[in-house]
Amino acid sequence: MGNVVHRNADQPKPAIEAESSSNLSGLKILVAEDNEINQNLIRAVLENLNLDITLAENGQVALDLRKKQPFDLILMDIQMPVMGGIEATKAILEYEEAEGVPHIPIVALTANALQGDREKYLR
């Protein structure tokens, strides 16, 4: 018999159910993050899901890596030295369009939680 999960109606459904995480095994994730503590935390969590992780310490390195190899997902910090996440995201999107290569989803990683930040980053 299958597992039964009980949750209140007002509780959000998890984006990924625990038992389906095996379906993610082997996905290639590019993580653009300059903070070493955050890098280690993200790596530990994602490697626990059997994901293939590549770290970039800034947006320029992330852009260079994107041009050299395909990834299934990019996790992009917003504030980094050399090239920030917003600038790197725009450059990656421009590269993908100019080269006609498949778009890789980019998810922002940020501690910025002020009202309006989300909308600003989605532009």
XYZ file of C-alpha atoms in Angstrom:
123
model
C 0.000 0.000 0.000
C 1.219 3.542 -0.737
C 2.246 6.107 1.809
C -0.411 8.446 3.116
C 0.601 12.017 3.818
C -1.640 14.076 6.064
C -1.521 17.850 5.828
C -3.923 20.634 6.621
C -5.713 22.213 3.680
C -3.883 25.491 4.283
C -0.429 23.861 4.201
C 1.367 24.243 0.890
C 2.207 21.077 -0.983
C 5.962 20.459 -1.152
C 7.420 21.136 -4.600
C 9.172 17.775 -4.507
C 7.816 14.843 -2.553
C 10.521 12.912 -0.683
C 9.858 9.652 -2.484
C 10.123 11.298 -5.905
C 13.592 12.723 -5.238
C 15.114 9.610 -6.800
C 13.730 10.875 -10.120
C 16.109 13.823 -9.809
C 19.193 11.644 -9.539
C 21.952 12.710 -11.882
C 20.513 16.073 -12.873
C 23.257 18.620 -13.548
C 22.886 21.735 -11.421
C 25.027 24.859 -11.759
C 25.155 26.786 -8.481
C 26.413 30.377 -8.689
C 27.185 31.414 -5.101
C 30.122 33.396 -3.725
C 29.719 32.594 -0.026
C 31.669 29.468 0.943
C 29.326 28.560 3.813
C 26.323 28.776 1.489
C 28.204 26.766 -1.149
C 28.854 23.982 1.353
C 25.241 23.970 2.566
C 23.783 23.934 -0.944
C 26.230 21.243 -2.052
C 25.352 19.019 0.934
C 21.611 19.316 0.358
C 21.751 18.765 -3.394
C 24.324 15.970 -3.325
C 22.091 14.214 -0.780
C 19.524 14.120 -3.608
C 22.168 12.542 -5.896
C 22.409 15.645 -8.056
C 25.551 16.495 -10.035
C 26.683 19.894 -8.698
C 29.021 22.414 -10.321
C 29.905 25.517 -8.296
C 30.666 28.963 -9.703
C 31.964 31.658 -7.347
C 30.467 34.538 -9.357
C 28.215 35.320 -12.289
C 31.038 35.550 -14.823
C 32.203 32.031 -13.992
C 28.576 30.838 -14.205
C 28.209 32.416 -17.654
C 31.469 30.843 -18.845
C 30.409 27.418 -17.538
C 26.968 27.729 -19.177
C 28.656 28.387 -22.520
C 30.860 25.298 -22.160
C 28.378 22.679 -20.979
C 24.672 21.994 -20.575
C 22.949 21.995 -17.198
C 19.433 21.031 -16.167
C 19.045 23.942 -13.738
C 20.953 27.022 -12.603
C 20.681 28.319 -9.040
C 21.867 31.940 -9.102
C 22.788 34.117 -6.134
C 21.743 37.716 -6.725
C 24.647 39.564 -5.091
C 28.114 38.341 -6.096
C 31.419 39.998 -6.956
C 32.707 40.400 -10.533
C 29.262 39.821 -12.079
C 26.069 39.700 -10.045
C 23.214 37.283 -10.548
C 20.880 39.626 -12.399
C 23.580 40.614 -14.891
C 24.671 36.977 -15.298
C 21.079 35.841 -15.846
C 20.579 38.450 -18.575
C 23.869 37.426 -20.218
C 22.924 33.732 -20.107
C 19.505 34.436 -21.637
C 21.114 36.547 -24.382
C 23.656 33.788 -25.076
C 20.950 31.115 -25.291
C 18.869 33.211 -27.678
C 21.823 34.234 -29.871
C 23.160 30.684 -30.124
C 19.771 29.001 -30.422
C 20.541 26.641 -27.560
C 17.873 25.327 -25.165
C 16.956 27.598 -22.282
C 18.040 26.386 -18.869
C 15.733 27.399 -15.998
C 17.392 29.866 -13.620
C 16.230 30.127 -10.008
C 17.326 33.103 -7.909
C 18.955 32.490 -4.538
C 18.839 35.517 -2.285
C 18.458 36.644 1.275
C 16.767 39.812 0.006
C 13.220 39.662 1.261
C 12.025 43.236 1.060
C 8.687 43.980 -0.496
C 9.190 44.414 -4.222
C 12.428 42.400 -4.472
C 10.720 39.447 -6.157
C 9.076 41.627 -8.788
C 12.336 43.498 -9.408
C 14.234 40.252 -10.037
C 11.567 38.838 -12.332
C 11.950 41.766 -14.747
